[in-house]
Coordinates of C-alpha atoms and ligand atoms in Angstrom, one line a residue:
Chain A
M73 CA 50.6 -20.7 77.0
D74 CA 52.0 -23.7 78.3
D75 CA 50.3 -24.9 81.7
R76 CA 52.2 -28.1 82.2
R77 CA 54.6 -28.2 85.1
L78 CA 57.5 -30.6 86.3
M79 CA 56.0 -34.1 88.7
K80 CA 57.5 -36.8 90.1
G81 CA 56.0 -40.2 89.0
N82 CA 54.6 -41.4 92.6
E83 CA 53.4 -37.6 93.1
A84 CA 51.4 -37.3 89.7
F85 CA 50.2 -40.3 90.4
A86 CA 48.4 -39.2 93.6
E87 CA 47.3 -36.2 92.5
A88 CA 46.1 -37.6 89.0
A89 CA 44.1 -39.4 91.3
I90 CA 42.9 -36.5 93.8
V91 CA 41.9 -35.0 91.2
S92 CA 39.3 -37.8 89.7
G93 CA 37.2 -37.8 92.7
C94 CA 39.9 -39.9 95.5
R95 CA 39.5 -38.8 99.2
Y96 CA 40.3 -41.7 101.0
Y97 CA 43.8 -43.6 100.5
F98 CA 44.8 -46.3 103.1
G99 CA 49.0 -47.2 102.9
Y100 CA 51.9 -49.1 103.8
P101 CA 55.2 -47.9 103.3
I102 CA 57.8 -49.4 100.6
T103 CA 60.3 -48.8 97.9
P104 CA 59.7 -47.3 95.2
Q105 CA 56.6 -45.3 95.8
N106 CA 56.7 -44.1 99.5
E107 CA 56.9 -40.4 97.6
L108 CA 53.1 -41.5 97.0
T109 CA 51.7 -42.3 100.2
E110 CA 53.6 -39.1 101.5
Y111 CA 52.0 -36.9 99.7
M112 CA 48.4 -37.8 100.3
S113 CA 49.3 -38.1 103.8
R114 CA 50.3 -34.2 102.9
E115 CA 47.4 -33.8 100.7
L116 CA 44.1 -35.2 101.6
P117 CA 43.4 -33.9 105.3
G118 CA 42.7 -30.5 103.9
A119 CA 41.1 -32.2 100.6
G120 CA 38.1 -32.9 102.9
G121 CA 39.3 -36.7 102.7
S122 CA 41.0 -38.7 104.8
F123 CA 44.5 -40.7 104.6
V124 CA 45.8 -43.8 106.6
Q125 CA 49.1 -45.2 107.8
A126 CA 47.5 -48.7 107.5
E127 CA 49.7 -51.0 109.6
S128 CA 50.2 -53.7 106.8
E129 CA 49.0 -54.2 103.2
L130 CA 46.3 -56.8 104.3
A131 CA 45.2 -54.3 106.9
A132 CA 45.4 -51.2 104.3
V133 CA 43.8 -53.4 101.6
S134 CA 40.3 -54.2 103.8
M135 CA 40.2 -50.3 104.8
A136 CA 40.4 -49.9 101.2
Y137 CA 37.4 -52.7 100.9
G138 CA 35.3 -50.7 104.4
A139 CA 35.5 -46.7 102.3
A140 CA 34.9 -48.6 98.9
A141 CA 31.6 -49.6 100.0
A142 CA 30.7 -47.4 101.9
G143 CA 30.9 -45.5 98.2
G144 CA 34.0 -43.7 98.8
R145 CA 36.1 -42.8 95.4
V146 CA 39.5 -44.9 97.4
L147 CA 43.2 -45.7 96.2
I148 CA 45.7 -47.6 97.1
S149 CA 49.3 -48.3 96.1
S150 CA 52.1 -50.4 96.7
S151 CA 55.0 -51.8 95.2
S152 CA 55.4 -55.9 95.0
P153 CA 55.6 -57.5 97.9
G154 CA 53.1 -55.6 99.3
I155 CA 50.9 -55.9 96.3
A156 CA 51.0 -60.3 97.0
L157 CA 49.8 -58.9 100.3
M158 CA 46.3 -57.3 98.9
Q159 CA 45.8 -60.6 96.9
E160 CA 43.5 -61.6 99.7
G161 CA 41.5 -58.5 99.1
L162 CA 41.3 -57.8 95.6
S163 CA 39.8 -61.6 95.2
F164 CA 37.0 -60.4 97.6
L165 CA 36.7 -56.9 96.5
C166 CA 36.0 -58.8 92.8
S167 CA 33.7 -60.8 93.9
V168 CA 31.5 -58.1 96.5
D169 CA 31.4 -56.2 92.6
I170 CA 33.4 -53.4 94.3
P171 CA 35.1 -50.6 92.8
L172 CA 38.4 -49.7 93.5
V173 CA 42.0 -47.3 91.8
V174 CA 44.7 -50.1 92.8
L175 CA 48.8 -48.5 91.9
N176 CA 51.5 -51.1 91.3
V177 CA 54.9 -49.3 91.0
S178 CA 56.9 -52.8 90.7
R179 CA 60.2 -54.2 90.9
G180 CA 62.7 -56.7 91.0
G181 CA 61.2 -60.4 92.1
P182 CA 60.4 -62.9 93.7
G183 CA 60.4 -62.3 97.2
V184 CA 61.6 -59.2 98.8
G185 CA 63.6 -58.9 95.3
G186 CA 65.3 -55.7 95.0
I187 CA 63.9 -52.2 94.9
Q188 CA 65.5 -51.3 91.1
P189 CA 62.1 -51.3 88.2
G190 CA 60.6 -54.3 87.1
Q191 CA 58.1 -56.0 85.6
A192 CA 58.3 -59.4 86.6
D193 CA 54.4 -59.0 88.1
Y194 CA 52.5 -59.0 85.4
F195 CA 51.2 -62.9 86.2
Q196 CA 50.6 -61.3 89.0
A197 CA 48.3 -58.6 88.1
T198 CA 46.8 -60.3 84.8
R199 CA 46.3 -64.2 85.9
G200 CA 45.1 -63.2 89.7
G201 CA 47.6 -63.4 93.0
G202 CA 44.5 -64.3 94.7
N203 CA 42.4 -66.8 94.9
G204 CA 39.0 -67.9 92.5
D205 CA 37.3 -66.9 88.7
Y206 CA 37.9 -62.8 88.5
H207 CA 39.7 -60.5 87.0
I208 CA 41.4 -57.4 87.5
I209 CA 41.3 -54.7 84.8
V210 CA 45.0 -53.8 84.0
Y211 CA 46.2 -50.7 82.6
A212 CA 49.9 -50.0 81.9
P213 CA 51.2 -46.4 81.3
A214 CA 53.8 -45.7 79.4
S215 CA 54.1 -41.8 80.8
I216 CA 53.8 -39.9 83.5
Q217 CA 50.7 -37.8 81.6
E218 CA 49.2 -41.2 80.1
S219 CA 49.4 -42.5 84.2
I220 CA 46.9 -39.2 84.9
D221 CA 44.8 -39.6 82.3
L222 CA 44.3 -43.2 82.9
M223 CA 44.0 -42.3 86.7
G224 CA 41.1 -40.9 85.5
K225 CA 39.3 -43.5 83.2
A226 CA 40.6 -45.8 85.7
Y227 CA 37.8 -44.3 87.9
D228 CA 35.2 -45.0 85.4
V229 CA 36.0 -47.9 85.0
A230 CA 36.6 -49.3 88.3
E231 CA 32.6 -47.6 88.7
H232 CA 31.0 -48.6 85.7
Y233 CA 32.3 -52.6 85.9
R234 CA 32.2 -52.5 89.7
N235 CA 36.2 -54.1 89.3
P236 CA 38.9 -52.6 91.0
V237 CA 41.1 -51.7 88.3
M238 CA 44.2 -52.1 88.6
L239 CA 47.3 -48.8 87.2
L240 CA 50.9 -51.0 86.2
V241 CA 53.9 -49.1 86.0
D242 CA 57.0 -49.3 87.4
G243 CA 59.8 -48.0 89.1
M244 CA 61.1 -46.0 86.4
L245 CA 57.8 -43.9 86.1
G246 CA 57.4 -43.3 89.9
Q247 CA 61.0 -42.3 90.2
M248 CA 61.2 -40.0 87.3
M249 CA 60.4 -36.3 87.0
E250 CA 58.4 -35.4 83.7
P251 CA 56.2 -32.2 82.0
V252 CA 52.4 -33.0 82.3
S253 CA 49.9 -30.8 82.6
M254 CA 47.0 -31.7 85.6
P255 CA 43.7 -31.1 85.2
S256 CA 42.1 -28.8 88.5
R257 CA 40.7 -30.5 91.4
D258 CA 37.5 -29.0 91.0
A259 CA 37.4 -30.4 87.3
Y260 CA 35.3 -33.5 88.8
A261 CA 32.0 -32.6 91.7
L262 CA 32.7 -34.7 94.4
P263 CA 28.6 -36.2 94.6
E264 CA 26.8 -34.8 97.4
D265 CA 24.4 -37.9 97.6
V266 CA 26.7 -41.1 97.8
S267 CA 23.5 -43.5 97.4
A268 CA 22.3 -41.8 94.4
M269 CA 25.5 -42.3 92.4
K270 CA 26.2 -46.2 94.2
P271 CA 22.5 -47.6 95.5
W272 CA 24.2 -50.7 97.0
A273 CA 26.8 -48.8 99.1
I274 CA 26.7 -49.3 103.0
T275 CA 25.7 -46.1 104.7
G276 CA 23.3 -46.1 106.3
H277 CA 19.7 -47.3 105.9
D278 CA 17.9 -44.4 107.4
N279 CA 15.4 -46.2 108.0
R280 CA 14.3 -45.5 104.2
R281 CA 15.3 -48.2 102.0
E282 CA 15.9 -52.1 102.6
R283 CA 19.0 -53.0 104.4
N284 CA 22.0 -53.0 102.2
V285 CA 23.9 -56.4 102.4
V286 CA 27.1 -56.6 100.7
K287 CA 28.5 -60.2 100.4
S288 CA 30.6 -62.8 99.4
L289 CA 29.6 -65.9 100.9
R290 CA 27.3 -68.4 98.8
L291 CA 27.4 -72.0 100.1
K292 CA 24.6 -73.2 98.0
P293 CA 26.7 -73.7 94.5
D294 CA 23.9 -73.0 92.2
E295 CA 24.5 -69.3 93.9
L296 CA 27.5 -69.3 93.7
E297 CA 28.0 -70.8 89.7
E298 CA 24.9 -68.3 89.0
A299 CA 26.5 -65.2 90.6
V300 CA 30.6 -66.4 88.8
E301 CA 28.6 -66.7 85.5
K302 CA 27.2 -63.2 86.0
R303 CA 30.6 -61.5 86.2
G304 CA 31.7 -63.7 83.7
A305 CA 29.2 -62.1 81.2
K306 CA 30.7 -58.2 82.8
Y307 CA 34.4 -59.5 82.3
A308 CA 33.1 -61.1 78.8
A309 CA 32.2 -57.4 77.7
A310 CA 35.3 -55.8 79.5
E311 CA 37.6 -58.1 77.2
Q312 CA 35.5 -56.5 74.2
E313 CA 34.9 -52.5 74.9
L314 CA 38.5 -51.5 77.1
A315 CA 41.2 -53.7 75.5
S316 CA 43.8 -51.1 74.2
Y317 CA 47.0 -50.4 72.6
E318 CA 48.9 -47.8 70.5
A319 CA 50.2 -49.8 66.8
V320 CA 54.4 -48.0 66.3
D321 CA 54.9 -48.6 62.2
I322 CA 53.9 -52.1 62.6
E323 CA 52.6 -51.6 58.3
S324 CA 55.4 -54.1 56.3
A325 CA 57.8 -54.3 59.4
E326 CA 60.0 -57.5 59.2
V327 CA 60.0 -56.9 62.7
V328 CA 57.4 -56.8 65.0
F329 CA 58.5 -55.8 69.3
V330 CA 55.9 -56.0 72.1
A331 CA 56.4 -54.1 75.0
F332 CA 54.8 -51.9 77.6
G333 CA 54.9 -49.3 80.1
S334 CA 58.3 -47.7 80.5
T335 CA 60.0 -50.6 78.2
S336 CA 58.3 -49.4 75.1
R337 CA 59.7 -46.5 75.5
I338 CA 63.4 -48.5 75.1
V339 CA 61.6 -50.2 72.3
K340 CA 60.8 -47.1 70.9
D341 CA 64.4 -46.0 69.9
A342 CA 65.6 -49.4 69.2
I343 CA 63.1 -49.0 66.8
G344 CA 64.9 -45.9 65.8
L345 CA 68.4 -47.4 65.8
L346 CA 67.2 -50.6 64.0
R347 CA 65.6 -48.6 60.7
A348 CA 69.0 -46.3 60.6
D349 CA 70.5 -49.9 59.9
G350 CA 67.7 -50.9 57.0
V351 CA 65.8 -53.0 59.6
R352 CA 62.0 -51.9 59.1
A353 CA 61.1 -52.4 62.7
G354 CA 57.1 -51.6 64.4
M355 CA 56.1 -51.9 67.9
I356 CA 52.3 -53.0 69.3
R357 CA 52.8 -51.2 72.8
P358 CA 49.4 -53.1 75.0
I359 CA 47.7 -49.5 77.1
S360 CA 45.7 -52.7 78.5
L361 CA 47.3 -55.6 79.6
W362 CA 44.2 -57.8 80.8
P363 CA 41.8 -57.4 78.8
F364 CA 45.2 -58.6 76.5
P365 CA 44.5 -56.1 73.1
E366 CA 44.7 -59.8 70.9
R367 CA 43.2 -57.8 67.9
A368 CA 46.1 -55.9 67.8
F369 CA 48.1 -58.9 66.3
E370 CA 45.8 -58.8 63.1
Q371 CA 47.3 -56.5 62.2
V372 CA 51.5 -58.3 61.9
P373 CA 52.7 -58.0 58.0
A374 CA 52.9 -61.0 56.3
S375 CA 56.6 -59.2 55.5
A376 CA 57.3 -60.4 59.8
K377 CA 59.6 -62.5 60.8
A378 CA 59.2 -62.4 63.9
V379 CA 57.3 -60.7 66.8
I380 CA 59.6 -60.1 69.9
S381 CA 58.5 -59.6 73.3
V382 CA 60.6 -57.0 75.2
E383 CA 59.9 -57.3 79.0
L384 CA 62.2 -57.0 82.3
S385 CA 61.3 -60.5 83.6
M386 CA 61.5 -64.1 82.2
G387 CA 58.7 -63.9 79.8
Q388 CA 55.4 -63.4 81.3
L389 CA 53.9 -61.0 78.9
I390 CA 55.4 -63.1 75.7
Q391 CA 53.0 -66.0 76.8
D392 CA 50.0 -63.5 75.5
V393 CA 51.7 -62.7 72.5
R394 CA 52.7 -66.3 72.2
L395 CA 48.4 -66.6 72.7
A396 CA 47.4 -63.6 70.4
V397 CA 50.0 -64.5 67.4
N398 CA 48.3 -68.0 67.7
G399 CA 51.2 -69.9 65.4
R400 CA 51.5 -67.2 62.9
F401 CA 54.4 -66.2 63.2
P402 CA 57.7 -66.8 65.6
V403 CA 58.0 -64.9 68.9
E404 CA 61.2 -64.4 70.7
L405 CA 62.1 -62.8 73.9
I406 CA 64.6 -60.6 74.8
H407 CA 64.6 -59.5 78.0
R408 CA 66.8 -58.5 81.3
T409 CA 65.3 -59.1 85.1
G410 CA 66.2 -58.5 88.3
G411 CA 66.2 -54.3 87.9
M412 CA 68.8 -54.3 85.1
L413 CA 67.2 -51.9 81.6
L414 CA 67.6 -52.8 78.5
T415 CA 69.0 -50.0 76.4
P416 CA 67.8 -49.4 72.7
E417 CA 71.6 -50.7 71.3
E418 CA 71.2 -53.8 73.6
V419 CA 67.7 -54.3 71.4
A420 CA 68.9 -53.9 69.1
A421 CA 71.7 -56.0 68.5
R422 CA 69.4 -58.8 70.1
T423 CA 67.4 -58.1 67.3
M424 CA 69.6 -58.4 64.7
D425 CA 71.0 -61.6 66.0
I426 CA 67.7 -63.3 65.7
L427 CA 67.4 -61.9 62.4
E428 CA 70.2 -63.5 61.1
V429 CA 69.2 -66.7 62.4
K430 CA 65.6 -66.3 60.9
Chain B
M282 CA -4.3 -54.7 125.6
N283 CA -1.1 -53.9 126.8
T284 CA 2.5 -54.7 124.5
L285 CA 4.2 -56.4 127.0
F286 CA 7.0 -57.8 124.9
E287 CA 7.8 -57.0 121.3
F288 CA 10.5 -58.2 119.2
T289 CA 12.8 -55.8 118.2
K290 CA 13.0 -54.1 114.9
G291 CA 16.4 -54.7 114.9
M292 CA 16.8 -58.3 114.2
K293 CA 14.4 -59.9 110.8
P294 CA 11.7 -62.2 112.0
D295 CA 13.3 -65.2 110.4
S296 CA 14.5 -67.7 113.2
T297 CA 18.2 -68.4 113.3
S298 CA 20.4 -70.9 111.6
Y299 CA 22.9 -71.3 114.8
C300 CA 23.0 -74.2 116.4
P301 CA 20.7 -75.0 119.9
G302 CA 21.9 -73.4 122.5
C303 CA 23.8 -70.9 120.7
T304 CA 24.8 -68.0 122.8
H305 CA 25.2 -66.1 119.2
G306 CA 21.7 -65.4 118.8
I307 CA 21.7 -63.9 122.6
A308 CA 24.7 -61.2 121.4
H309 CA 23.1 -60.3 118.3
R310 CA 19.8 -59.6 119.7
L311 CA 21.1 -57.3 122.2
I312 CA 23.1 -55.7 120.1
M313 CA 20.1 -54.8 117.6
E314 CA 17.8 -53.9 120.5
A315 CA 20.7 -51.3 121.9
L316 CA 20.9 -49.6 118.4
C317 CA 17.2 -49.7 118.3
E318 CA 16.3 -48.4 121.5
R319 CA 18.6 -45.2 120.6
G320 CA 17.3 -44.7 117.5
D321 CA 20.3 -45.3 115.6
L322 CA 19.7 -48.8 112.9
G323 CA 18.8 -45.6 110.2
R324 CA 23.1 -45.1 110.6
A325 CA 23.9 -48.0 111.9
I326 CA 26.4 -50.4 109.5
G327 CA 28.1 -53.7 111.0
V328 CA 30.8 -55.8 109.8
A329 CA 30.4 -59.5 109.6
P330 CA 33.1 -61.9 110.5
I331 CA 34.3 -65.0 108.9
G332 CA 32.5 -67.5 111.7
C333 CA 29.9 -69.1 112.2
S334 CA 28.4 -65.7 112.3
I335 CA 29.5 -64.9 109.5
V336 CA 25.5 -65.4 108.5
S337 CA 24.9 -62.1 111.0
H338 CA 23.5 -60.0 108.1
N339 CA 20.4 -62.5 107.5
Y340 CA 19.3 -61.2 110.9
M341 CA 21.6 -57.9 112.1
N342 CA 18.1 -54.7 110.5
V343 CA 20.8 -52.4 109.0
D344 CA 23.6 -51.9 106.7
M345 CA 26.2 -54.5 106.4
C346 CA 28.8 -56.1 105.0
E347 CA 31.0 -59.1 104.3
S348 CA 34.6 -59.8 105.8
T349 CA 38.2 -61.0 105.1
H350 CA 39.0 -63.7 107.9
G351 CA 40.2 -61.2 110.8
R352 CA 40.2 -57.7 108.6
A353 CA 37.0 -56.9 110.0
P354 CA 38.3 -53.4 112.2
A355 CA 40.1 -52.8 109.2
I356 CA 37.0 -52.2 107.4
A357 CA 35.0 -50.5 109.9
S358 CA 38.1 -48.4 109.8
G359 CA 37.5 -47.5 106.0
I360 CA 33.8 -47.4 106.7
K361 CA 33.7 -45.0 109.6
R362 CA 36.8 -42.9 107.4
V363 CA 33.9 -42.2 104.2
H364 CA 30.8 -42.3 107.0
P365 CA 32.0 -40.5 110.6
G366 CA 28.5 -39.1 111.7
N367 CA 27.9 -43.4 111.5
I368 CA 27.5 -45.9 114.1
V369 CA 30.0 -48.9 113.1
F370 CA 30.9 -52.1 114.1
T371 CA 32.2 -55.5 113.8
Y372 CA 31.2 -58.5 115.4
Q373 CA 34.0 -61.2 116.0
G374 CA 35.1 -64.5 117.3
D375 CA 37.9 -65.3 118.8
G376 CA 39.6 -67.5 115.6
D377 CA 38.7 -64.2 114.0
L378 CA 39.9 -61.5 116.0
A379 CA 42.2 -63.5 118.1
S380 CA 44.3 -65.5 116.1
I381 CA 44.0 -64.3 112.5
G382 CA 43.0 -60.9 113.5
T383 CA 45.0 -59.8 115.7
G384 CA 47.2 -57.3 114.1
E385 CA 44.0 -55.5 112.2
I386 CA 42.0 -56.0 116.1
I387 CA 45.3 -54.1 118.0
H388 CA 45.7 -51.3 114.9
A389 CA 42.1 -50.4 115.0
A390 CA 42.8 -49.5 118.6
H391 CA 45.7 -48.4 119.1
R392 CA 44.7 -45.8 115.8
G393 CA 41.4 -45.3 118.9
E394 CA 39.2 -45.7 115.8
H395 CA 35.8 -44.4 116.6
I396 CA 34.1 -48.0 116.1
T397 CA 32.2 -51.0 118.4
T398 CA 33.4 -54.5 118.3
F399 CA 32.1 -57.7 120.0
F400 CA 33.9 -60.4 120.4
I401 CA 32.0 -63.7 121.1
N402 CA 34.1 -65.6 123.1
N403 CA 34.2 -69.7 122.6
A404 CA 36.9 -71.0 123.5
I405 CA 36.7 -72.7 120.2
Y406 CA 36.5 -72.2 116.3
G407 CA 32.8 -73.5 115.8
M408 CA 32.5 -72.7 112.2
T409 CA 35.1 -75.0 111.5
G410 CA 33.9 -78.2 113.3
G411 CA 35.9 -77.3 116.4
Q412 CA 39.5 -77.2 116.5
M413 CA 41.7 -75.4 118.8
A414 CA 41.2 -71.8 119.5
P415 CA 44.2 -69.1 121.1
T416 CA 41.6 -68.8 123.8
T417 CA 41.1 -72.7 123.8
F418 CA 41.5 -73.7 127.8
I419 CA 44.7 -76.3 128.8
G420 CA 43.4 -79.2 128.9
Q421 CA 40.5 -78.7 126.3
K422 CA 39.7 -81.0 123.7
T423 CA 39.4 -79.6 120.5
T424 CA 40.1 -81.2 116.8
T425 CA 43.1 -80.3 116.9
T426 CA 44.8 -81.4 120.2
A427 CA 42.6 -84.3 120.4
E428 CA 44.7 -85.2 124.1
G429 CA 44.0 -81.7 125.0
R430 CA 45.8 -77.7 125.1
T431 CA 49.2 -78.7 126.6
E432 CA 50.4 -74.8 127.4
K433 CA 54.1 -76.7 126.2
A434 CA 52.8 -77.5 122.9
N435 CA 50.5 -74.3 122.4
G436 CA 50.8 -71.7 124.7
K437 CA 48.3 -70.1 127.2
P438 CA 45.0 -69.4 126.4
L439 CA 44.7 -65.1 125.6
R440 CA 43.1 -62.8 127.1
M441 CA 42.0 -60.6 125.0
S442 CA 40.5 -57.4 126.6
E443 CA 43.1 -57.1 129.1
M444 CA 45.2 -56.8 126.1
I445 CA 43.5 -54.0 124.1
A446 CA 42.9 -52.9 127.7
T447 CA 46.5 -52.3 127.5
V448 CA 46.4 -49.6 123.7
G449 CA 46.2 -46.5 124.4
G450 CA 43.8 -45.5 121.6
A451 CA 40.5 -48.2 123.7
A452 CA 38.5 -45.9 125.1
Y453 CA 36.2 -48.5 126.7
V454 CA 36.6 -52.2 126.7
E455 CA 34.5 -55.0 128.7
R456 CA 34.3 -58.8 129.9
V457 CA 29.7 -60.3 130.0
A458 CA 29.1 -62.9 129.9
L459 CA 26.0 -64.5 128.2
N460 CA 25.4 -67.2 131.1
S461 CA 22.5 -66.1 132.6
P462 CA 18.8 -63.1 132.8
S463 CA 21.2 -61.0 134.5
G464 CA 24.2 -61.8 133.3
V465 CA 22.4 -60.4 129.5
R466 CA 20.7 -56.8 131.1
K467 CA 24.9 -56.8 132.7
A468 CA 25.9 -57.9 128.7
K469 CA 23.1 -55.1 127.4
K470 CA 24.6 -51.7 129.9
A471 CA 28.1 -53.1 128.3
V472 CA 26.8 -52.2 124.9
L473 CA 25.0 -49.3 125.2
R474 CA 28.1 -48.3 126.8
A475 CA 30.6 -48.9 124.4
L476 CA 27.5 -47.5 121.2
D477 CA 28.1 -44.1 123.8
V478 CA 31.8 -44.4 123.5
Q479 CA 31.4 -44.3 119.6
D480 CA 29.1 -41.4 119.4
R481 CA 30.8 -39.0 121.6
K482 CA 33.7 -40.0 119.6
E483 CA 35.9 -41.3 122.8
G484 CA 38.3 -43.8 121.8
F485 CA 37.4 -47.6 120.6
S486 CA 34.5 -49.3 122.7
F487 CA 35.1 -53.5 122.8
V488 CA 32.7 -55.6 124.8
E489 CA 33.1 -59.0 124.7
F490 CA 31.3 -62.0 125.7
L491 CA 31.5 -65.7 126.7
S492 CA 29.8 -67.1 124.9
T493 CA 28.5 -71.3 124.4
C494 CA 28.8 -73.7 121.6
P495 CA 27.5 -76.5 122.6
T496 CA 27.9 -78.4 119.2
N497 CA 31.8 -78.1 119.5
W498 CA 32.3 -78.2 123.0
G499 CA 30.0 -81.2 122.8
L500 CA 27.7 -80.5 125.9
D501 CA 24.5 -79.7 126.1
P502 CA 22.9 -76.1 126.3
V503 CA 22.3 -76.2 129.8
A504 CA 25.7 -78.2 130.3
S505 CA 27.8 -75.7 128.3
I506 CA 26.6 -72.7 130.4
E507 CA 27.0 -74.4 133.6
W508 CA 30.5 -74.6 132.1
V509 CA 30.9 -71.2 131.2
N510 CA 30.2 -70.3 134.6
T511 CA 33.1 -73.0 136.3
D512 CA 35.5 -73.0 133.4
M513 CA 35.5 -69.6 132.2
I514 CA 34.9 -67.2 133.8
P515 CA 37.4 -68.0 136.6
Y516 CA 40.2 -68.1 133.8
Y517 CA 38.0 -64.6 131.8
P518 CA 36.9 -62.4 134.9
L519 CA 33.4 -60.4 134.2
G520 CA 33.9 -56.5 134.6
N521 CA 35.0 -53.2 132.9
F522 CA 38.9 -53.2 132.0
K523 CA 38.8 -49.7 131.2
G524 CA 36.0 -46.9 130.6
M525 CA 34.3 -47.0 133.5
E526 CA 37.4 -44.9 136.2
G527 CA 36.2 -42.8 138.8
Ligands
TPP732 C1 41.3 -67.3 105.2 C2 40.3 -67.8 105.2 N1 41.6 -69.3 106.4 C3 40.7 -69.8 107.0 C4 39.1 -69.9 106.7 C5 37.9 -70.7 107.3 N2 37.5 -70.3 108.7 C6 36.3 -70.2 108.3 S1 35.4 -70.4 109.9 C7 37.0 -69.9 111.0 C8 37.3 -69.7 112.0 C9 35.9 -69.2 113.1 O1 36.1 -69.5 114.4 P1 35.8 -68.4 115.0 O2 36.2 -67.0 114.5 O3 35.8 -69.5 116.4 O4 34.4 -68.2 114.8 P2 33.1 -69.3 115.3 O5 32.0 -70.2 114.0 O6 33.2 -70.1 116.5 O7 31.8 -68.5 115.3 C10 38.0 -70.1 110.0 C11 39.6 -70.6 110.3 C12 38.9 -69.0 106.0 N3 37.2 -68.8 105.6 N4 39.7 -68.1 105.3
SF4_733 S1 29.1 -74.4 116.2 FE1 28.8 -73.2 117.6 S2 29.1 -71.1 117.6 FE2 29.1 -71.8 115.4 S3 26.6 -72.0 115.7 FE3 26.8 -74.0 116.6 S4 27.6 -74.2 118.6 FE4 27.5 -71.7 117.6

């Protein structure tokens, strides 16, 4: 029996969070992710949780911090300009080692930009738009099903590392419909005693333990350095353990594309078109954007004439590609931006141009 | 032997790092005494602000978290959603609450969150060294109004209690002054009432304390208390603004 059903991306992301145990959602309206906020407003109260339409994204991320520090599984979502406002909270959450899952259904920027899909928040997500030495763990699913699967993983990773995890998708995934199989809501048993699972949570000390204090401020530089170094060790472990990618046809490829999210699907079609023209093309699809799967690039064969970053931005992913390639191959860029999409034909044609020049 | 006075278990026995004559310490103690008397220390969760009192969690004997600047009411709203049976409070200065955090305080009141906010109005930014706050007086000299605040350049001081009392979800709003033994006793009563209102889930509760900052006012502790009486109270009248009608 096929248990698959047709779901719109934004609603599937929301349900995936609920089946992963999320019971608290704080949001502020912004296109193209409104269906997610609306879904949570309908579903969470009945699921024993709580939905708040916040007065701003600043407040939404702050409410999320409070709920997560209190031990709840929390989701916040927004789109690019709203995620920009949440950076204050994300830096702070990292500084206090509190887990949270945040979803960016990204659109074209900068500024208010447009409402069509974009990938120009790559730097914002992977470099950190807030202050200080910190990282957000970032996953970039390429389908609605993969988003569902990564949502469950995102909560586990966030809680294991005690750090925010972001799913970076674009408006295309949010707005389209695909057949998916969704786990049931009782797949995740909500913990009866949050304190047992999260001994650091502020739940009220009940006169049974020392009080818990969640603190970011460290006025003594040696203490701050120690705290940041400790977190640095956590990030180093994350880099070893979490980097993930999909490799498509890269053995004996003459050209290797690098693309994430919905763009990777366009690139897959372009690979087919190029093969029909006798060009052996492959792709590295980073699934985690931070940590970036640098090791994937060790597999790029000597036969490759170029590594091409394909992205919906002016060239942001390409910086990580250049670092990973480290001068071994020429690195090129194929891009559109502002909400314009690439077509497989366009990618194939531009690739032929690049190869001809080589 | 009879015990005539015992230090509240609500406070850690450490001495505070506040300046001599600063009334932050008195406000801390009143809140913690009230929680202790109600038997609420075990179920209270506090949010400390950005400001001198970010360190309040060093002294208050309850679970606490620090806040981003001004966002404490939103953070407390999130905590309360997870623990609706607990007592959740914020403690905030006037730069934190009346300037950068106006959105969060108004909307926590607007939603009628079952939380309590303790607002320390000392008419100045203490921690950053005495800059003008929205609550600074006309003519008051600060490091960003060296010739004194003028209405033309900076507007008139904001009256937060009066403003919050107009918001539907606010159930209890009172202004008190930490200026005398009787002022302190009245303040304690207001704290207890505010916590009661939260416990009965009547809505948002808010207590504003007129408080001193001798260091940045450039006055000694006694003159600071005098200034609360002569200058602050006439502009920021004491009393109940909501929640004790009838
Ligand atoms: C985002 C941000 N902006 C500015 C500051 C600097 N800052 C620290 S405390 C403070 C104001 C505190 O004044 P107030 O709320 O009146 O509290 P007080 O220190 O007087 O008790 C400011 C502006 C900060 N920490 N974070
Ligand atoms: S600077 Fe002012 S508010 Fe801060 S501790 Fe000193 S007297 Fe109190």
